């Protein structure tokens, strides 16, 4: 099987970026940053701090295939600084969700392979992160995404319908009094979304013209085929409803693209990713 896999075309994920104001109409014309050698760069999470901007990413090593987390600085002229690996485990890591709480910086990566939702604390910005604790254990959650609302913190995450199954078709929601709590209460309407076109998170929730927008992956045709921006229309302690606001699929992306699955913004820049077909060797 591995022999045939090496003969078939694969995918390389690259970063997309562009200086935009608001929500872009398409990803055409965005700049592509290529991964180094036999690897992919994806899941960009930009962070603006002290007048500078850092971008946290997933770097996937293809042989053997396993994700780890890295960071680089976006220079004032738009160029990319040196990339440094910040977190690597013996299992796959991705979706480096970095956020600030109580004057400290925290990181919650996707670690479904470990059946945990883990929390790391920054001890030296932006390169040193130490394991703090697990927010959830013995659970399969992908792409944990946070939002503070009505005095509580909420955690969105993709979950499989059956243990070990695909985690792109269901979205669940939990709440707690703090983003670093170990006591998360599931929403009574879970799964709040059951649709491969818009369940799995694709980046931070953000506000746009009075609306809350939740980036979601469109996985109908393939994993990470596109990004749907979902406008949250109703959200209470017992209900949840959203609608499609904007869609990005390969026809709205640079030539040769077959997928995109991240949408984030910071410091006036959009950051996403794009997959292109590659051939072995």
PDB file of N, CA and C in Angstrom, residues 50-115:
ATOM      1  N   UNK A  50       2.227  44.175  20.913  1.00  0.00           N
ATOM      2  CA  UNK A  50       3.243  45.226  21.042  1.00  0.00           C
ATOM      3  C   UNK A  50       3.681  45.781  19.692  1.00  0.00           C
ATOM      4  N   UNK A  51       2.719  45.969  18.794  1.00  0.00           N
ATOM      5  CA  UNK A  51       3.027  46.545  17.500  1.00  0.00           C
ATOM      6  C   UNK A  51       3.699  45.605  16.526  1.00  0.00           C
ATOM      7  N   UNK A  52       3.802  44.317  16.864  1.00  0.00           N
ATOM      8  CA  UNK A  52       4.410  43.325  15.990  1.00  0.00           C
ATOM      9  C   UNK A  52       3.420  42.190  15.764  1.00  0.00           C
ATOM     10  N   UNK A  53       3.690  41.340  14.788  1.00  0.00           N
ATOM     11  CA  UNK A  53       2.773  40.249  14.471  1.00  0.00           C
ATOM     12  C   UNK A  53       3.534  38.943  14.308  1.00  0.00           C
ATOM     13  N   UNK A  54       3.079  37.923  15.022  1.00  0.00           N
ATOM     14  CA  UNK A  54       3.622  36.571  14.896  1.00  0.00           C
ATOM     15  C   UNK A  54       2.549  35.650  14.346  1.00  0.00           C
ATOM     16  N   UNK A  55       2.972  34.648  13.597  1.00  0.00           N
ATOM     17  CA  UNK A  55       2.029  33.699  13.008  1.00  0.00           C
ATOM     18  C   UNK A  55       2.391  32.297  13.478  1.00  0.00           C
ATOM     19  N   UNK A  56       1.464  31.678  14.191  1.00  0.00           N
ATOM     20  CA  UNK A  56       1.628  30.310  14.672  1.00  0.00           C
ATOM     21  C   UNK A  56       1.001  29.369  13.651  1.00  0.00           C
ATOM     22  N   UNK A  57       1.694  28.287  13.326  1.00  0.00           N
ATOM     23  CA  UNK A  57       1.239  27.402  12.259  1.00  0.00           C
ATOM     24  C   UNK A  57       1.403  25.936  12.648  1.00  0.00           C
ATOM     25  N   UNK A  58       0.760  25.092  11.866  1.00  0.00           N
ATOM     26  CA  UNK A  58       1.018  23.649  11.890  1.00  0.00           C
ATOM     27  C   UNK A  58       2.020  23.336  10.779  1.00  0.00           C
ATOM     28  N   UNK A  59       3.075  22.631  11.125  1.00  0.00           N
ATOM     29  CA  UNK A  59       4.002  22.128  10.122  1.00  0.00           C
ATOM     30  C   UNK A  59       3.884  20.613  10.091  1.00  0.00           C
ATOM     31  N   UNK A  60       3.565  20.080   8.922  1.00  0.00           N
ATOM     32  CA  UNK A  60       3.399  18.633   8.771  1.00  0.00           C
ATOM     33  C   UNK A  60       4.609  18.054   8.069  1.00  0.00           C
ATOM     34  N   UNK A  61       5.257  17.121   8.745  1.00  0.00           N
ATOM     35  CA  UNK A  61       6.346  16.353   8.139  1.00  0.00           C
ATOM     36  C   UNK A  61       5.719  15.135   7.467  1.00  0.00           C
ATOM     37  N   UNK A  62       5.970  14.951   6.191  1.00  0.00           N
ATOM     38  CA  UNK A  62       5.226  13.944   5.438  1.00  0.00           C
ATOM     39  C   UNK A  62       5.760  12.522   5.588  1.00  0.00           C
ATOM     40  N   UNK A  63       7.005  12.333   5.916  1.00  0.00           N
ATOM     41  CA  UNK A  63       7.566  10.985   6.051  1.00  0.00           C
ATOM     42  C   UNK A  63       8.369  10.896   7.340  1.00  0.00           C
ATOM     43  N   UNK A  64       7.775  10.395   8.461  1.00  0.00           N
ATOM     44  CA  UNK A  64       6.379   9.976   8.590  1.00  0.00           C
ATOM     45  C   UNK A  64       5.477  11.201   8.749  1.00  0.00           C
ATOM     46  N   UNK A  65       4.195  11.034   8.401  1.00  0.00           N
ATOM     47  CA  UNK A  65       3.282  12.168   8.438  1.00  0.00           C
ATOM     48  C   UNK A  65       2.853  12.459   9.865  1.00  0.00           C
ATOM     49  N   UNK A  66       3.247  13.636  10.353  1.00  0.00           N
ATOM     50  CA  UNK A  66       2.912  14.026  11.724  1.00  0.00           C
ATOM     51  C   UNK A  66       3.044  15.539  11.839  1.00  0.00           C
ATOM     52  N   UNK A  67       2.068  16.161  12.488  1.00  0.00           N
ATOM     53  CA  UNK A  67       2.093  17.609  12.635  1.00  0.00           C
ATOM     54  C   UNK A  67       2.791  18.054  13.906  1.00  0.00           C
ATOM     55  N   UNK A  68       3.435  19.202  13.829  1.00  0.00           N
ATOM     56  CA  UNK A  68       4.025  19.864  14.985  1.00  0.00           C
ATOM     57  C   UNK A  68       3.741  21.358  14.834  1.00  0.00           C
ATOM     58  N   UNK A  69       3.995  22.142  15.870  1.00  0.00           N
ATOM     59  CA  UNK A  69       3.657  23.554  15.840  1.00  0.00           C
ATOM     60  C   UNK A  69       4.911  24.422  15.733  1.00  0.00           C
ATOM     61  N   UNK A  70       4.773  25.518  14.994  1.00  0.00           N
ATOM     62  CA  UNK A  70       5.902  26.416  14.765  1.00  0.00           C
ATOM     63  C   UNK A  70       5.392  27.851  14.743  1.00  0.00           C
ATOM     64  N   UNK A  71       6.336  28.800  14.759  1.00  0.00           N
ATOM     65  CA  UNK A  71       5.974  30.215  14.729  1.00  0.00           C
ATOM     66  C   UNK A  71       7.026  30.999  13.951  1.00  0.00           C
ATOM     67  N   UNK A  72       6.591  32.078  13.307  1.00  0.00           N
ATOM     68  CA  UNK A  72       7.511  33.027  12.687  1.00  0.00           C
ATOM     69  C   UNK A  72       6.923  34.427  12.843  1.00  0.00           C
ATOM     70  N   UNK A  73       7.764  35.429  12.695  1.00  0.00           N
ATOM     71  CA  UNK A  73       7.295  36.813  12.781  1.00  0.00           C
ATOM     72  C   UNK A  73       7.019  37.352  11.391  1.00  0.00           C
ATOM     73  N   UNK A  74       5.934  38.099  11.268  1.00  0.00           N
ATOM     74  CA  UNK A  74       5.643  38.829  10.046  1.00  0.00           C
ATOM     75  C   UNK A  74       6.310  40.196  10.164  1.00  0.00           C
ATOM     76  N   UNK A  75       7.282  40.455   9.304  1.00  0.00           N
ATOM     77  CA  UNK A  75       8.028  41.698   9.380  1.00  0.00           C
ATOM     78  C   UNK A  75       7.186  42.877   8.894  1.00  0.00           C
ATOM     79  N   UNK A  76       7.626  44.087   9.222  1.00  0.00           N
ATOM     80  CA  UNK A  76       6.870  45.292   8.880  1.00  0.00           C
ATOM     81  C   UNK A  76       6.677  45.446   7.376  1.00  0.00           C
ATOM     82  N   UNK A  77       7.624  44.937   6.575  1.00  0.00           N
ATOM     83  CA  UNK A  77       7.513  45.052   5.118  1.00  0.00           C
ATOM     84  C   UNK A  77       6.696  43.916   4.506  1.00  0.00           C
ATOM     85  N   UNK A  78       6.109  43.056   5.350  1.00  0.00           N
ATOM     86  CA  UNK A  78       5.297  41.943   4.857  1.00  0.00           C
ATOM     87  C   UNK A  78       6.067  40.670   4.606  1.00  0.00           C
ATOM     88  N   UNK A  79       7.381  40.688   4.798  1.00  0.00           N
ATOM     89  CA  UNK A  79       8.178  39.477   4.609  1.00  0.00           C
ATOM     90  C   UNK A  79       8.080  38.589   5.852  1.00  0.00           C
ATOM     91  N   UNK A  80       8.465  37.334   5.683  1.00  0.00           N
ATOM     92  CA  UNK A  80       8.360  36.336   6.744  1.00  0.00           C
ATOM     93  C   UNK A  80       9.719  36.115   7.388  1.00  0.00           C
ATOM     94  N   UNK A  81       9.770  36.167   8.716  1.00  0.00           N
ATOM     95  CA  UNK A  81      11.017  35.930   9.436  1.00  0.00           C
ATOM     96  C   UNK A  81      11.316  34.453   9.601  1.00  0.00           C
ATOM     97  N   UNK A  82      12.388  34.096  10.311  1.00  0.00           N
ATOM     98  CA  UNK A  82      12.765  32.697  10.516  1.00  0.00           C
ATOM     99  C   UNK A  82      11.668  31.925  11.252  1.00  0.00           C
ATOM    100  N   UNK A  83      11.498  30.662  10.869  1.00  0.00           N
ATOM    101  CA  UNK A  83      10.507  29.800  11.478  1.00  0.00           C
ATOM    102  C   UNK A  83      11.150  28.949  12.565  1.00  0.00           C
ATOM    103  N   UNK A  84      10.478  28.847  13.733  1.00  0.00           N
ATOM    104  CA  UNK A  84      10.983  28.077  14.867  1.00  0.00           C
ATOM    105  C   UNK A  84       9.926  27.090  15.327  1.00  0.00           C
ATOM    106  N   UNK A  85      10.293  25.821  15.490  1.00  0.00           N
ATOM    107  CA  UNK A  85       9.379  24.818  16.042  1.00  0.00           C
ATOM    108  C   UNK A  85       9.213  25.086  17.534  1.00  0.00           C
ATOM    109  N   UNK A  86       7.963  25.138  18.009  1.00  0.00           N
ATOM    110  CA  UNK A  86       7.707  25.452  19.412  1.00  0.00           C
ATOM    111  C   UNK A  86       7.108  24.287  20.193  1.00  0.00           C
ATOM    112  N   UNK A  87       6.520  23.310  19.503  1.00  0.00           N
ATOM    113  CA  UNK A  87       5.872  22.215  20.228  1.00  0.00           C
ATOM    114  C   UNK A  87       5.803  20.987  19.339  1.00  0.00           C
ATOM    115  N   UNK A  88       6.322  19.870  19.858  1.00  0.00           N
ATOM    116  CA  UNK A  88       6.289  18.607  19.124  1.00  0.00           C
ATOM    117  C   UNK A  88       6.079  17.474  20.111  1.00  0.00           C
ATOM    118  N   UNK A  89       5.211  16.553  19.766  1.00  0.00           N
ATOM    119  CA  UNK A  89       4.913  15.389  20.586  1.00  0.00           C
ATOM    120  C   UNK A  89       5.035  14.133  19.725  1.00  0.00           C
ATOM    121  N   UNK A  90       4.875  12.964  20.342  1.00  0.00           N
ATOM    122  CA  UNK A  90       4.940  11.735  19.558  1.00  0.00           C
ATOM    123  C   UNK A  90       3.617  11.427  18.878  1.00  0.00           C
ATOM    124  N   UNK A  91       2.649  12.372  18.957  1.00  0.00           N
ATOM    125  CA  UNK A  91       1.387  12.276  18.246  1.00  0.00           C
ATOM    126  C   UNK A  91       1.153  13.576  17.487  1.00  0.00           C
ATOM    127  N   UNK A  92       0.178  13.564  16.614  1.00  0.00           N
ATOM    128  CA  UNK A  92      -0.087  14.688  15.724  1.00  0.00           C
ATOM    129  C   UNK A  92      -0.614  15.901  16.483  1.00  0.00           C
ATOM    130  N   UNK A  93      -0.082  17.074  16.139  1.00  0.00           N
ATOM    131  CA  UNK A  93      -0.564  18.358  16.655  1.00  0.00           C
ATOM    132  C   UNK A  93      -0.899  19.274  15.478  1.00  0.00           C
ATOM    133  N   UNK A  94      -1.940  20.087  15.653  1.00  0.00           N
ATOM    134  CA  UNK A  94      -2.300  21.068  14.631  1.00  0.00           C
ATOM    135  C   UNK A  94      -3.105  22.185  15.283  1.00  0.00           C
ATOM    136  N   UNK A  95      -3.651  23.103  14.477  1.00  0.00           N
ATOM    137  CA  UNK A  95      -4.570  24.147  14.915  1.00  0.00           C
ATOM    138  C   UNK A  95      -4.056  24.858  16.182  1.00  0.00           C
ATOM    139  N   UNK A  96      -2.953  25.610  16.073  1.00  0.00           N
ATOM    140  CA  UNK A  96      -2.339  26.262  17.247  1.00  0.00           C
ATOM    141  C   UNK A  96      -3.125  27.488  17.716  1.00  0.00           C
ATOM    142  N   UNK A  97      -4.203  27.254  18.444  1.00  0.00           N
ATOM    143  CA  UNK A  97      -5.080  28.339  18.894  1.00  0.00           C
ATOM    144  C   UNK A  97      -4.439  29.067  20.071  1.00  0.00           C
ATOM    145  N   UNK A  98      -3.875  30.230  19.805  1.00  0.00           N
ATOM    146  CA  UNK A  98      -3.186  31.049  20.808  1.00  0.00           C
ATOM    147  C   UNK A  98      -4.108  32.190  21.231  1.00  0.00           C
ATOM    148  N   UNK A  99      -4.220  32.428  22.532  1.00  0.00           N
ATOM    149  CA  UNK A  99      -5.079  33.503  23.020  1.00  0.00           C
ATOM    150  C   UNK A  99      -4.538  34.035  24.343  1.00  0.00           C
ATOM    151  N   UNK A 100      -5.006  35.221  24.713  1.00  0.00           N
ATOM    152  CA  UNK A 100      -4.581  35.857  25.958  1.00  0.00           C
ATOM    153  C   UNK A 100      -5.707  35.810  26.981  1.00  0.00           C
ATOM    154  N   UNK A 101      -5.350  35.542  28.230  1.00  0.00           N
ATOM    155  CA  UNK A 101      -6.325  35.527  29.324  1.00  0.00           C
ATOM    156  C   UNK A 101      -5.593  35.844  30.626  1.00  0.00           C
ATOM    157  N   UNK A 102      -6.119  36.784  31.395  1.00  0.00           N
ATOM    158  CA  UNK A 102      -5.516  37.189  32.666  1.00  0.00           C
ATOM    159  C   UNK A 102      -4.038  37.539  32.505  1.00  0.00           C
ATOM    160  N   UNK A 103      -3.743  38.326  31.457  1.00  0.00           N
ATOM    161  CA  UNK A 103      -2.396  38.857  31.184  1.00  0.00           C
ATOM    162  C   UNK A 103      -1.369  37.775  30.835  1.00  0.00           C
ATOM    163  N   UNK A 104      -1.828  36.585  30.567  1.00  0.00           N
ATOM    164  CA  UNK A 104      -0.924  35.523  30.132  1.00  0.00           C
ATOM    165  C   UNK A 104      -1.375  34.999  28.779  1.00  0.00           C
ATOM    166  N   UNK A 105      -0.429  34.391  28.062  1.00  0.00           N
ATOM    167  CA  UNK A 105      -0.724  33.814  26.756  1.00  0.00           C
ATOM    168  C   UNK A 105      -0.819  32.301  26.880  1.00  0.00           C
ATOM    169  N   UNK A 106      -1.835  31.760  26.217  1.00  0.00           N
ATOM    170  CA  UNK A 106      -2.143  30.336  26.304  1.00  0.00           C
ATOM    171  C   UNK A 106      -2.249  29.740  24.902  1.00  0.00           C
ATOM    172  N   UNK A 107      -2.042  28.453  24.823  1.00  0.00           N
ATOM    173  CA  UNK A 107      -2.110  27.727  23.557  1.00  0.00           C
ATOM    174  C   UNK A 107      -2.900  26.442  23.772  1.00  0.00           C
ATOM    175  N   UNK A 108      -3.906  26.232  22.924  1.00  0.00           N
ATOM    176  CA  UNK A 108      -4.659  24.965  22.928  1.00  0.00           C
ATOM    177  C   UNK A 108      -4.557  24.376  21.520  1.00  0.00           C
ATOM    178  N   UNK A 109      -3.678  23.402  21.309  1.00  0.00           N
ATOM    179  CA  UNK A 109      -3.565  22.787  19.991  1.00  0.00           C
ATOM    180  C   UNK A 109      -4.593  21.671  19.816  1.00  0.00           C
ATOM    181  N   UNK A 110      -4.789  21.245  18.583  1.00  0.00           N
ATOM    182  CA  UNK A 110      -5.606  20.058  18.321  1.00  0.00           C
ATOM    183  C   UNK A 110      -4.766  18.828  18.632  1.00  0.00           C
ATOM    184  N   UNK A 111      -5.241  17.991  19.564  1.00  0.00           N
ATOM    185  CA  UNK A 111      -4.491  16.805  19.973  1.00  0.00           C
ATOM    186  C   UNK A 111      -5.422  15.607  20.108  1.00  0.00           C
ATOM    187  N   UNK A 112      -6.308  15.457  19.127  1.00  0.00           N
ATOM    188  CA  UNK A 112      -7.256  14.343  19.158  1.00  0.00           C
ATOM    189  C   UNK A 112      -6.547  13.006  19.300  1.00  0.00           C
ATOM    190  N   UNK A 113      -5.382  12.869  18.674  1.00  0.00           N
ATOM    191  CA  UNK A 113      -4.656  11.599  18.728  1.00  0.00           C
ATOM    192  C   UNK A 113      -4.293  11.204  20.153  1.00  0.00           C
ATOM    193  N   UNK A 114      -4.265  12.159  21.057  1.00  0.00           N
ATOM    194  CA  UNK A 114      -3.977  11.889  22.468  1.00  0.00           C
ATOM    195  C   UNK A 114      -5.256  11.807  23.299  1.00  0.00           C
ATOM    196  N   UNK A 115      -6.407  11.997  22.672  1.00  0.00           N
ATOM    197  CA  UNK A 115      -7.722  11.977  23.328  1.00  0.00           C
ATOM    198  C   UNK A 115      -7.786  12.991  24.478  1.00  0.00           C
TER     199      UNK A 115
END
